[in-house]
Amino acid sequence: MSRPIILGIVGDSAAGKTTLTRGIAQVLGPENVTLICTDDYHRYDRQQRSEIGITALHPDCNHLDIMQQHLSLLRTGQPILKPVYSHKTGSFEPPLYIKPNKFVIIEGLLGYSTRAARECYDVKVYLAPPEPLRAKWKVKRDTLKRGYTPEQVLAELDKREPDSEQFIRPQRQWSDIVVSFYPPSGEVEEANGHLNVRLVLRPTIPHPDFTPIINLSNGVSGSAIRLGLDRDMNKPVDVLEVDGHATLEQVNKLEHIICSDMPHLRSVCDRESNPELGKIAGTTGETLQSYPLALTQLIITYHMLKATQIYQ
């Protein structure tokens, strides 16, 4: 019996969840994807949170039991009546009747916070950009889209930091893939969107065989694409790194490795068919192409399609 394939994308506020999700949904086909944000399960609206003195990152500020119940229903293909929280107004709107499509993407702050919730996902991704970069992204987003001043955003970041440390970052341990975009040379500047990416690949799901990458780099330490072994949260992991300055030829070789493992992924690797892969908005509103983002989206899509072979 077929059931939806569920992807989790968890990370702190402004960690890049929506940007990552957008490209994956486009590749899978918007008509095949149900998108759900766990922010909708907040227990209190913005004014109530301010009065109580609690942040949206705290488990007590969220209906995690209902979120968990809805995840279980979605996993078996059943519809839910999902609450709706508006970031624009900071208040709740009427609930929505949601029937899951072939793929369900759950993004938010506390998606892996309970064991029952974690068991509902087929693929679990955690976003972990460097904190200075995330702060920059949050200031940019909240001032442009949510009407805050930079000072208000920075004050909110300070207020949220204890809860980020206690409740958000520990969820990294439950992920199959940890995604960390970071600036070249450790700078905070984004270099026109050309960020590097570091992908921690845990052995909790079967990843493509990336060992040919070692041959691609020819042992050159400065290669734009690197594969190595490391430890993450005291456990052995593979680490794939792709620099923002990687050439199209290098990227195509890596994409070939991913796509050759699954014949029906080749259409996904066709750039003309999937122009949204790796697209990000620049600082002045222009659209930029990021190869590290495109490859990250492709690897996650690979795992979702791989899961369909097992469960559908």
PDB file of C-alpha atoms in Angstrom:
ATOM      1  CA  MET A   1       0.000   0.000   0.000  1.00  0.00           C
ATOM      2  CA  SER A   2       1.364   3.420  -0.965  1.00  0.00           C
ATOM      3  CA  ARG A   3       1.719   6.237   1.540  1.00  0.00           C
ATOM      4  CA  PRO A   4       3.203   9.730   1.437  1.00  0.00           C
ATOM      5  CA  ILE A   5       6.970  10.135   1.675  1.00  0.00           C
ATOM      6  CA  ILE A   6       7.739  12.609   4.460  1.00  0.00           C
ATOM      7  CA  LEU A   7      10.755  14.908   4.552  1.00  0.00           C
ATOM      8  CA  GLY A   8      11.659  16.905   7.643  1.00  0.00           C
ATOM      9  CA  ILE A   9      13.637  20.139   7.422  1.00  0.00           C
ATOM     10  CA  VAL A  10      14.423  21.484  10.881  1.00  0.00           C
ATOM     11  CA  GLY A  11      16.536  24.454  11.878  1.00  0.00           C
ATOM     12  CA  ASP A  12      16.523  27.668  13.850  1.00  0.00           C
ATOM     13  CA  SER A  13      14.698  30.779  12.695  1.00  0.00           C
ATOM     14  CA  ALA A  14      16.067  32.101   9.356  1.00  0.00           C
ATOM     15  CA  ALA A  15      18.391  29.095   8.892  1.00  0.00           C
ATOM     16  CA  GLY A  16      17.321  28.776   5.235  1.00  0.00           C
ATOM     17  CA  LYS A  17      14.528  26.197   5.527  1.00  0.00           C
ATOM     18  CA  THR A  18      12.174  27.852   3.048  1.00  0.00           C
ATOM     19  CA  THR A  19      14.892  28.439   0.428  1.00  0.00           C
ATOM     20  CA  LEU A  20      15.934  24.790   0.580  1.00  0.00           C
ATOM     21  CA  THR A  21      12.334  23.567   0.526  1.00  0.00           C
ATOM     22  CA  ARG A  22      11.329  25.698  -2.468  1.00  0.00           C
ATOM     23  CA  GLY A  23      13.756  24.046  -4.882  1.00  0.00           C
ATOM     24  CA  ILE A  24      12.966  20.510  -3.700  1.00  0.00           C
ATOM     25  CA  ALA A  25       9.225  21.104  -4.117  1.00  0.00           C
ATOM     26  CA  GLN A  26       9.777  22.459  -7.621  1.00  0.00           C
ATOM     27  CA  VAL A  27      11.778  19.397  -8.652  1.00  0.00           C
ATOM     28  CA  LEU A  28       9.244  16.944  -7.230  1.00  0.00           C
ATOM     29  CA  GLY A  29       6.411  18.935  -8.821  1.00  0.00           C
ATOM     30  CA  PRO A  30       4.336  21.369  -6.746  1.00  0.00           C
ATOM     31  CA  GLU A  31       1.231  19.320  -7.510  1.00  0.00           C
ATOM     32  CA  ASN A  32       2.894  16.304  -5.824  1.00  0.00           C
ATOM     33  CA  VAL A  33       4.001  18.112  -2.653  1.00  0.00           C
ATOM     34  CA  THR A  34       2.201  19.136   0.536  1.00  0.00           C
ATOM     35  CA  LEU A  35       4.118  21.797   2.481  1.00  0.00           C
ATOM     36  CA  ILE A  36       3.554  22.189   6.224  1.00  0.00           C
ATOM     37  CA  CYS A  37       5.257  24.579   8.645  1.00  0.00           C
ATOM     38  CA  THR A  38       5.319  23.503  12.285  1.00  0.00           C
ATOM     39  CA  ASP A  39       5.119  27.172  13.338  1.00  0.00           C
ATOM     40  CA  ASP A  40       1.379  26.698  12.771  1.00  0.00           C
ATOM     41  CA  TYR A  41       1.321  24.644  15.966  1.00  0.00           C
ATOM     42  CA  HIS A  42       2.250  27.558  18.219  1.00  0.00           C
ATOM     43  CA  ARG A  43       0.163  27.551  21.397  1.00  0.00           C
ATOM     44  CA  TYR A  44       0.252  31.339  21.867  1.00  0.00           C
ATOM     45  CA  ASP A  45       0.089  34.260  19.453  1.00  0.00           C
ATOM     46  CA  ARG A  46       2.762  36.958  19.361  1.00  0.00           C
ATOM     47  CA  GLN A  47       1.076  39.213  21.924  1.00  0.00           C
ATOM     48  CA  GLN A  48       0.456  36.339  24.350  1.00  0.00           C
ATOM     49  CA  ARG A  49       4.093  35.224  24.059  1.00  0.00           C
ATOM     50  CA  SER A  50       5.202  38.731  24.937  1.00  0.00           C
ATOM     51  CA  GLU A  51       2.875  38.913  27.935  1.00  0.00           C
ATOM     52  CA  ILE A  52       3.848  35.469  29.247  1.00  0.00           C
ATOM     53  CA  GLY A  53       7.551  35.954  28.536  1.00  0.00           C
ATOM     54  CA  ILE A  54       8.032  32.802  26.462  1.00  0.00           C
ATOM     55  CA  THR A  55       9.639  32.371  23.035  1.00  0.00           C
ATOM     56  CA  ALA A  56       8.241  30.436  20.073  1.00  0.00           C
ATOM     57  CA  LEU A  57      11.243  28.093  20.354  1.00  0.00           C
ATOM     58  CA  HIS A  58      10.193  26.664  23.713  1.00  0.00           C
ATOM     59  CA  PRO A  59       8.309  23.331  23.574  1.00  0.00           C
ATOM     60  CA  ASP A  60       5.740  24.674  26.066  1.00  0.00           C
ATOM     61  CA  CYS A  61       4.857  27.351  23.510  1.00  0.00           C
ATOM     62  CA  ASN A  62       3.799  24.731  20.961  1.00  0.00           C
ATOM     63  CA  HIS A  63       1.114  22.061  20.661  1.00  0.00           C
ATOM     64  CA  LEU A  64       3.690  19.332  20.028  1.00  0.00           C
ATOM     65  CA  ASP A  65       1.164  16.622  20.874  1.00  0.00           C
ATOM     66  CA  ILE A  66      -1.170  17.780  18.086  1.00  0.00           C
ATOM     67  CA  MET A  67       1.742  18.194  15.663  1.00  0.00           C
ATOM     68  CA  GLN A  68       2.849  14.654  16.469  1.00  0.00           C
ATOM     69  CA  GLN A  69      -0.682  13.331  15.992  1.00  0.00           C
ATOM     70  CA  HIS A  70      -1.016  15.117  12.635  1.00  0.00           C
ATOM     71  CA  LEU A  71       2.326  13.733  11.450  1.00  0.00           C
ATOM     72  CA  SER A  72       1.113  10.212  12.230  1.00  0.00           C
ATOM     73  CA  LEU A  73      -2.090  10.810  10.274  1.00  0.00           C
ATOM     74  CA  LEU A  74      -0.235  12.253   7.290  1.00  0.00           C
ATOM     75  CA  ARG A  75       2.142   9.302   7.247  1.00  0.00           C
ATOM     76  CA  THR A  76      -0.791   6.949   6.707  1.00  0.00           C
ATOM     77  CA  GLY A  77      -2.254   9.199   4.020  1.00  0.00           C
ATOM     78  CA  GLN A  78      -5.049  10.626   6.141  1.00  0.00           C
ATOM     79  CA  PRO A  79      -6.163  14.282   6.046  1.00  0.00           C
ATOM     80  CA  ILE A  80      -5.708  16.758   8.896  1.00  0.00           C
ATOM     81  CA  LEU A  81      -7.329  20.010   9.995  1.00  0.00           C
ATOM     82  CA  LYS A  82      -4.168  22.082  10.312  1.00  0.00           C
ATOM     83  CA  PRO A  83      -3.957  25.242  12.442  1.00  0.00           C
ATOM     84  CA  VAL A  84      -2.658  28.365  10.685  1.00  0.00           C
ATOM     85  CA  TYR A  85      -0.309  30.937  12.246  1.00  0.00           C
ATOM     86  CA  SER A  86       0.389  34.183  10.374  1.00  0.00           C
ATOM     87  CA  HIS A  87       3.923  35.547  10.764  1.00  0.00           C
ATOM     88  CA  LYS A  88       2.726  38.780   9.202  1.00  0.00           C
ATOM     89  CA  THR A  89       0.119  39.523  11.881  1.00  0.00           C
ATOM     90  CA  GLY A  90       1.445  37.346  14.695  1.00  0.00           C
ATOM     91  CA  SER A  91      -2.020  35.832  15.155  1.00  0.00           C
ATOM     92  CA  PHE A  92      -3.958  32.719  14.201  1.00  0.00           C
ATOM     93  CA  GLU A  93      -6.195  32.292  11.172  1.00  0.00           C
ATOM     94  CA  PRO A  94      -8.917  29.694  10.421  1.00  0.00           C
ATOM     95  CA  PRO A  95      -7.590  26.115  10.160  1.00  0.00           C
ATOM     96  CA  LEU A  96      -7.073  24.433   6.780  1.00  0.00           C
ATOM     97  CA  TYR A  97      -8.199  20.990   5.637  1.00  0.00           C
ATOM     98  CA  ILE A  98      -5.047  19.320   4.291  1.00  0.00           C
ATOM     99  CA  LYS A  99      -4.990  16.074   2.355  1.00  0.00           C
ATOM    100  CA  PRO A 100      -1.427  14.785   1.847  1.00  0.00           C
ATOM    101  CA  ASN A 101       0.028  14.471  -1.630  1.00  0.00           C
ATOM    102  CA  LYS A 102       2.641  11.964  -2.747  1.00  0.00           C
ATOM    103  CA  PHE A 103       5.322  13.924  -0.867  1.00  0.00           C
ATOM    104  CA  VAL A 104       4.985  15.874   2.376  1.00  0.00           C
ATOM    105  CA  ILE A 105       7.643  18.395   3.461  1.00  0.00           C
ATOM    106  CA  ILE A 106       7.516  19.426   7.117  1.00  0.00           C
ATOM    107  CA  GLU A 107       9.666  22.431   7.955  1.00  0.00           C
ATOM    108  CA  GLY A 108      10.022  24.258  11.243  1.00  0.00           C
ATOM    109  CA  LEU A 109      11.693  24.702  14.585  1.00  0.00           C
ATOM    110  CA  LEU A 110      10.760  21.640  16.654  1.00  0.00           C
ATOM    111  CA  GLY A 111       9.982  18.906  14.134  1.00  0.00           C
ATOM    112  CA  TYR A 112      12.289  16.322  15.752  1.00  0.00           C
ATOM    113  CA  SER A 113      11.534  17.219  19.363  1.00  0.00           C
ATOM    114  CA  THR A 114       9.602  14.034  20.215  1.00  0.00           C
ATOM    115  CA  ARG A 115      10.388  10.425  19.435  1.00  0.00           C
ATOM    116  CA  ALA A 116       6.927   9.774  17.983  1.00  0.00           C
ATOM    117  CA  ALA A 117       7.351  12.717  15.611  1.00  0.00           C
ATOM    118  CA  ARG A 118      10.825  11.574  14.514  1.00  0.00           C
ATOM    119  CA  GLU A 119       9.488   8.152  13.606  1.00  0.00           C
ATOM    120  CA  CYS A 120       7.138   9.703  11.034  1.00  0.00           C
ATOM    121  CA  TYR A 121       9.876  10.968   8.695  1.00  0.00           C
ATOM    122  CA  ASP A 122      11.535   9.090   5.847  1.00  0.00           C
ATOM    123  CA  VAL A 123      14.341  11.660   5.538  1.00  0.00           C
ATOM    124  CA  LYS A 124      15.436  14.078   8.252  1.00  0.00           C
ATOM    125  CA  VAL A 125      17.492  17.191   7.423  1.00  0.00           C
ATOM    126  CA  TYR A 126      18.894  19.710   9.904  1.00  0.00           C
ATOM    127  CA  LEU A 127      20.126  23.158   8.851  1.00  0.00           C
ATOM    128  CA  ALA A 128      23.128  24.497  10.777  1.00  0.00           C
ATOM    129  CA  PRO A 129      24.579  27.681   9.247  1.00  0.00           C
ATOM    130  CA  PRO A 130      27.179  29.573  11.313  1.00  0.00           C
ATOM    131  CA  GLU A 131      25.394  31.766  13.849  1.00  0.00           C
ATOM    132  CA  PRO A 132      26.750  35.099  12.495  1.00  0.00           C
ATOM    133  CA  LEU A 133      25.386  34.212   9.036  1.00  0.00           C
ATOM    134  CA  ARG A 134      22.011  33.123  10.408  1.00  0.00           C
ATOM    135  CA  ALA A 135      21.753  36.387  12.370  1.00  0.00           C
ATOM    136  CA  LYS A 136      22.436  38.324   9.183  1.00  0.00           C
ATOM    137  CA  TRP A 137      19.750  36.354   7.304  1.00  0.00           C
ATOM    138  CA  LYS A 138      17.252  36.895  10.135  1.00  0.00           C
ATOM    139  CA  VAL A 139      17.829  40.657  10.245  1.00  0.00           C
ATOM    140  CA  LYS A 140      17.416  40.864   6.474  1.00  0.00           C
ATOM    141  CA  ARG A 141      14.222  38.772   6.431  1.00  0.00           C
ATOM    142  CA  ASP A 142      12.497  40.244   9.458  1.00  0.00           C
ATOM    143  CA  THR A 143      13.170  43.848   8.472  1.00  0.00           C
ATOM    144  CA  LEU A 144      12.108  43.382   4.846  1.00  0.00           C
ATOM    145  CA  LYS A 145       9.149  41.018   5.308  1.00  0.00           C
ATOM    146  CA  ARG A 146       7.955  41.319   8.901  1.00  0.00           C
ATOM    147  CA  GLY A 147       8.293  45.021   9.660  1.00  0.00           C
ATOM    148  CA  TYR A 148      10.907  44.893  12.421  1.00  0.00           C
ATOM    149  CA  THR A 149      13.875  47.207  12.922  1.00  0.00           C
ATOM    150  CA  PRO A 150      17.383  45.687  12.942  1.00  0.00           C
ATOM    151  CA  GLU A 151      17.666  46.532  16.653  1.00  0.00           C
ATOM    152  CA  GLN A 152      14.444  44.650  17.420  1.00  0.00           C
ATOM    153  CA  VAL A 153      15.628  41.573  15.516  1.00  0.00           C
ATOM    154  CA  LEU A 154      19.001  41.495  17.271  1.00  0.00           C
ATOM    155  CA  ALA A 155      17.311  41.903  20.666  1.00  0.00           C
ATOM    156  CA  GLU A 156      14.984  39.006  19.817  1.00  0.00           C
ATOM    157  CA  LEU A 157      17.963  36.839  18.832  1.00  0.00           C
ATOM    158  CA  ASP A 158      19.564  37.488  22.225  1.00  0.00           C
ATOM    159  CA  LYS A 159      16.307  36.688  23.995  1.00  0.00           C
ATOM    160  CA  ARG A 160      15.901  33.432  22.059  1.00  0.00           C
ATOM    161  CA  GLU A 161      19.494  32.209  22.427  1.00  0.00           C
ATOM    162  CA  PRO A 162      18.971  30.115  25.614  1.00  0.00           C
ATOM    163  CA  ASP A 163      16.036  28.280  24.005  1.00  0.00           C
ATOM    164  CA  SER A 164      17.970  27.836  20.745  1.00  0.00           C
ATOM    165  CA  GLU A 165      20.777  26.189  22.674  1.00  0.00           C
ATOM    166  CA  GLN A 166      18.518  24.010  24.809  1.00  0.00           C
ATOM    167  CA  PHE A 167      15.774  22.966  22.378  1.00  0.00           C
ATOM    168  CA  ILE A 168      16.660  23.672  18.737  1.00  0.00           C
ATOM    169  CA  ARG A 169      20.315  22.735  18.206  1.00  0.00           C
ATOM    170  CA  PRO A 170      20.162  19.367  20.038  1.00  0.00           C
ATOM    171  CA  GLN A 171      17.780  18.150  17.283  1.00  0.00           C
ATOM    172  CA  ARG A 172      20.824  17.985  15.009  1.00  0.00           C
ATOM    173  CA  GLN A 173      21.587  14.560  16.500  1.00  0.00           C
ATOM    174  CA  TRP A 174      18.400  13.051  15.025  1.00  0.00           C
ATOM    175  CA  SER A 175      19.013  14.133  11.427  1.00  0.00           C
ATOM    176  CA  ASP A 176      20.192  11.979   8.522  1.00  0.00           C
ATOM    177  CA  ILE A 177      21.822  14.969   6.807  1.00  0.00           C
ATOM    178  CA  VAL A 178      23.215  18.130   8.411  1.00  0.00           C
ATOM    179  CA  VAL A 179      23.413  21.036   5.956  1.00  0.00           C
ATOM    180  CA  SER A 180      25.767  23.937   6.735  1.00  0.00           C
ATOM    181  CA  PHE A 181      26.122  26.762   4.231  1.00  0.00           C
ATOM    182  CA  TYR A 182      29.039  29.013   5.091  1.00  0.00           C
ATOM    183  CA  PRO A 183      30.966  31.907   3.515  1.00  0.00           C
ATOM    184  CA  PRO A 184      34.337  31.317   1.815  1.00  0.00           C
ATOM    185  CA  SER A 185      37.344  31.929   4.054  1.00  0.00           C
ATOM    186  CA  GLY A 186      35.107  32.110   7.112  1.00  0.00           C
ATOM    187  CA  GLU A 187      33.864  35.595   6.236  1.00  0.00           C
ATOM    188  CA  VAL A 188      30.376  36.710   7.226  1.00  0.00           C
ATOM    189  CA  GLU A 189      29.785  38.241   3.800  1.00  0.00           C
ATOM    190  CA  GLU A 190      27.847  36.035   1.415  1.00  0.00           C
ATOM    191  CA  ALA A 191      30.051  36.665  -1.643  1.00  0.00           C
ATOM    192  CA  ASN A 192      27.111  37.251  -4.001  1.00  0.00           C
ATOM    193  CA  GLY A 193      25.369  34.130  -2.802  1.00  0.00           C
ATOM    194  CA  HIS A 194      28.358  31.914  -3.554  1.00  0.00           C
ATOM    195  CA  LEU A 195      28.370  30.167  -0.201  1.00  0.00           C
ATOM    196  CA  ASN A 196      30.128  26.856   0.351  1.00  0.00           C
ATOM    197  CA  VAL A 197      28.176  23.915   1.761  1.00  0.00           C
ATOM    198  CA  ARG A 198      29.226  21.196   4.185  1.00  0.00           C
ATOM    199  CA  LEU A 199      26.995  18.129   4.210  1.00  0.00           C
ATOM    200  CA  VAL A 200      27.251  15.709   7.124  1.00  0.00           C
ATOM    201  CA  LEU A 201      25.962  12.368   5.828  1.00  0.00           C
ATOM    202  CA  ARG A 202      25.011   9.991   8.612  1.00  0.00           C
ATOM    203  CA  PRO A 203      24.807   6.218   7.952  1.00  0.00           C
ATOM    204  CA  THR A 204      21.155   6.232   9.087  1.00  0.00           C
ATOM    205  CA  ILE A 205      20.038   6.233   5.425  1.00  0.00           C
ATOM    206  CA  PRO A 206      21.892   4.806   2.390  1.00  0.00           C
ATOM    207  CA  HIS A 207      23.605   7.667   0.547  1.00  0.00           C
ATOM    208  CA  PRO A 208      24.840   7.546  -3.057  1.00  0.00           C
ATOM    209  CA  ASP A 209      28.371   6.185  -3.504  1.00  0.00           C
ATOM    210  CA  PHE A 210      30.386   9.388  -3.511  1.00  0.00           C
ATOM    211  CA  THR A 211      33.810   7.695  -3.452  1.00  0.00           C
ATOM    212  CA  PRO A 212      34.495   8.610  -7.138  1.00  0.00           C
ATOM    213  CA  ILE A 213      34.736  12.210  -5.875  1.00  0.00           C
ATOM    214  CA  ILE A 214      38.080  11.298  -4.334  1.00  0.00           C
ATOM    215  CA  ASN A 215      39.302  10.524  -7.843  1.00  0.00           C
ATOM    216  CA  LEU A 216      37.803  13.763  -9.186  1.00  0.00           C
ATOM    217  CA  SER A 217      39.840  15.845  -6.763  1.00  0.00           C
ATOM    218  CA  ASN A 218      43.050  13.887  -7.537  1.00  0.00           C
ATOM    219  CA  GLY A 219      44.128  14.333  -3.953  1.00  0.00           C
ATOM    220  CA  VAL A 220      44.339  18.100  -4.308  1.00  0.00           C
ATOM    221  CA  SER A 221      43.538  19.694  -0.948  1.00  0.00           C
ATOM    222  CA  GLY A 222      42.208  22.850  -2.588  1.00  0.00           C
ATOM    223  CA  SER A 223      39.696  21.006  -4.741  1.00  0.00           C
ATOM    224  CA  ALA A 224      36.245  22.618  -4.931  1.00  0.00           C
ATOM    225  CA  ILE A 225      34.523  19.290  -4.137  1.00  0.00           C
ATOM    226  CA  ARG A 226      35.804  17.162  -1.271  1.00  0.00           C
ATOM    227  CA  LEU A 227      34.773  13.963   0.487  1.00  0.00           C
ATOM    228  CA  GLY A 228      36.108  12.944   3.863  1.00  0.00           C
ATOM    229  CA  LEU A 229      35.467  11.236   7.173  1.00  0.00           C
ATOM    230  CA  ASP A 230      34.727  13.071  10.396  1.00  0.00           C
ATOM    231  CA  ARG A 231      32.810  12.811  13.654  1.00  0.00           C
ATOM    232  CA  ASP A 232      29.610  14.705  14.354  1.00  0.00           C
ATOM    233  CA  MET A 233      28.130  14.679  17.857  1.00  0.00           C
ATOM    234  CA  ASN A 234      30.671  11.938  18.654  1.00  0.00           C
ATOM    235  CA  LYS A 235      29.549   9.635  15.841  1.00  0.00           C
ATOM    236  CA  PRO A 236      31.446   8.772  12.625  1.00  0.00           C
ATOM    237  CA  VAL A 237      30.069  10.422   9.484  1.00  0.00           C
ATOM    238  CA  ASP A 238      30.947  11.097   5.862  1.00  0.00           C
ATOM    239  CA  VAL A 239      31.360  14.757   4.985  1.00  0.00           C
ATOM    240  CA  LEU A 240      30.812  16.146   1.485  1.00  0.00           C
ATOM    241  CA  GLU A 241      31.929  19.724   0.866  1.00  0.00           C
ATOM    242  CA  VAL A 242      31.185  21.800  -2.221  1.00  0.00           C
ATOM    243  CA  ASP A 243      32.663  25.282  -2.639  1.00  0.00           C
ATOM    244  CA  GLY A 244      30.665  28.145  -4.063  1.00  0.00           C
ATOM    245  CA  HIS A 245      33.289  28.628  -6.783  1.00  0.00           C
ATOM    246  CA  ALA A 246      32.933  25.035  -8.066  1.00  0.00           C
ATOM    247  CA  THR A 247      32.703  24.993 -11.870  1.00  0.00           C
ATOM    248  CA  LEU A 248      29.739  23.694 -13.844  1.00  0.00           C
ATOM    249  CA  GLU A 249      31.925  20.837 -15.121  1.00  0.00           C
ATOM    250  CA  GLN A 250      32.809  19.747 -11.571  1.00  0.00           C
ATOM    251  CA  VAL A 251      29.181  20.028 -10.478  1.00  0.00           C
ATOM    252  CA  ASN A 252      27.981  18.015 -13.478  1.00  0.00           C
ATOM    253  CA  LYS A 253      30.338  15.171 -12.551  1.00  0.00           C
ATOM    254  CA  LEU A 254      28.945  15.097  -9.014  1.00  0.00           C
ATOM    255  CA  GLU A 255      25.367  15.228 -10.309  1.00  0.00           C
ATOM    256  CA  HIS A 256      26.165  12.303 -12.623  1.00  0.00           C
ATOM    257  CA  ILE A 257      27.292  10.255  -9.612  1.00  0.00           C
ATOM    258  CA  ILE A 258      23.980  10.960  -7.862  1.00  0.00           C
ATOM    259  CA  CYS A 259      21.759  10.402 -10.885  1.00  0.00           C
ATOM    260  CA  SER A 260      23.465   7.298 -12.266  1.00  0.00           C
ATOM    261  CA  ASP A 261      22.374   5.426  -9.134  1.00  0.00           C
ATOM    262  CA  MET A 262      18.727   5.910 -10.019  1.00  0.00           C
ATOM    263  CA  PRO A 263      17.711   6.032 -13.704  1.00  0.00           C
ATOM    264  CA  HIS A 264      14.501   8.010 -13.173  1.00  0.00           C
ATOM    265  CA  LEU A 265      16.499  10.731 -11.410  1.00  0.00           C
ATOM    266  CA  ARG A 266      18.159  11.702 -14.694  1.00  0.00           C
ATOM    267  CA  SER A 267      15.258  13.957 -15.598  1.00  0.00           C
ATOM    268  CA  VAL A 268      15.806  15.695 -12.249  1.00  0.00           C
ATOM    269  CA  CYS A 269      19.440  16.303 -13.188  1.00  0.00           C
ATOM    270  CA  ASP A 270      18.370  18.004 -16.423  1.00  0.00           C
ATOM    271  CA  ARG A 271      18.949  21.677 -15.642  1.00  0.00           C
ATOM    272  CA  GLU A 272      16.632  22.871 -18.399  1.00  0.00           C
ATOM    273  CA  SER A 273      13.760  20.868 -16.896  1.00  0.00           C
ATOM    274  CA  ASN A 274      14.468  22.119 -13.378  1.00  0.00           C
ATOM    275  CA  PRO A 275      15.509  25.772 -13.563  1.00  0.00           C
ATOM    276  CA  GLU A 276      14.597  26.344  -9.883  1.00  0.00           C
ATOM    277  CA  LEU A 277      17.395  24.124  -8.579  1.00  0.00           C
ATOM    278  CA  GLY A 278      19.901  26.244  -6.684  1.00  0.00           C
ATOM    279  CA  LYS A 279      18.068  29.543  -7.159  1.00  0.00           C
ATOM    280  CA  ILE A 280      18.377  32.165  -4.394  1.00  0.00           C
ATOM    281  CA  ALA A 281      17.453  35.831  -4.109  1.00  0.00           C
ATOM    282  CA  GLY A 282      20.373  38.263  -4.135  1.00  0.00           C
ATOM    283  CA  THR A 283      20.768  41.271  -1.860  1.00  0.00           C
ATOM    284  CA  THR A 284      19.183  43.606  -4.414  1.00  0.00           C
ATOM    285  CA  GLY A 285      16.372  41.283  -5.413  1.00  0.00           C
ATOM    286  CA  GLU A 286      18.097  39.622  -8.357  1.00  0.00           C
ATOM    287  CA  THR A 287      18.082  35.834  -8.748  1.00  0.00           C
ATOM    288  CA  LEU A 288      21.390  34.044  -8.248  1.00  0.00           C
ATOM    289  CA  GLN A 289      22.468  30.479  -9.040  1.00  0.00           C
ATOM    290  CA  SER A 290      24.146  28.477  -6.268  1.00  0.00           C
ATOM    291  CA  TYR A 291      25.656  25.139  -7.263  1.00  0.00           C
ATOM    292  CA  PRO A 292      26.140  24.042  -3.622  1.00  0.00           C
ATOM    293  CA  LEU A 293      22.421  24.702  -2.992  1.00  0.00           C
ATOM    294  CA  ALA A 294      21.420  22.876  -6.179  1.00  0.00           C
ATOM    295  CA  LEU A 295      23.484  19.814  -5.209  1.00  0.00           C
ATOM    296  CA  THR A 296      22.044  19.844  -1.681  1.00  0.00           C
ATOM    297  CA  GLN A 297      18.496  19.957  -3.068  1.00  0.00           C
ATOM    298  CA  LEU A 298      19.350  17.178  -5.512  1.00  0.00           C
ATOM    299  CA  ILE A 299      20.772  14.872  -2.823  1.00  0.00           C
ATOM    300  CA  ILE A 300      17.684  15.357  -0.634  1.00  0.00           C
ATOM    301  CA  THR A 301      15.403  14.750  -3.648  1.00  0.00           C
ATOM    302  CA  TYR A 302      17.397  11.578  -4.358  1.00  0.00           C
ATOM    303  CA  HIS A 303      16.564  10.268  -0.896  1.00  0.00           C
ATOM    304  CA  MET A 304      12.866  11.091  -1.246  1.00  0.00           C
ATOM    305  CA  LEU A 305      12.632   9.308  -4.586  1.00  0.00           C
ATOM    306  CA  LYS A 306      14.634   6.394  -3.179  1.00  0.00           C
ATOM    307  CA  ALA A 307      12.079   6.100  -0.386  1.00  0.00           C
ATOM    308  CA  THR A 308       9.257   5.842  -2.935  1.00  0.00           C
ATOM    309  CA  GLN A 309      10.862   2.651  -4.254  1.00  0.00           C
ATOM    310  CA  ILE A 310      10.510   1.124  -0.814  1.00  0.00           C
ATOM    311  CA  TYR A 311       7.126   2.376   0.322  1.00  0.00           C
ATOM    312  CA  GLN A 312       5.140   3.048  -2.862  1.00  0.00           C
TER     313      GLN A 312
END
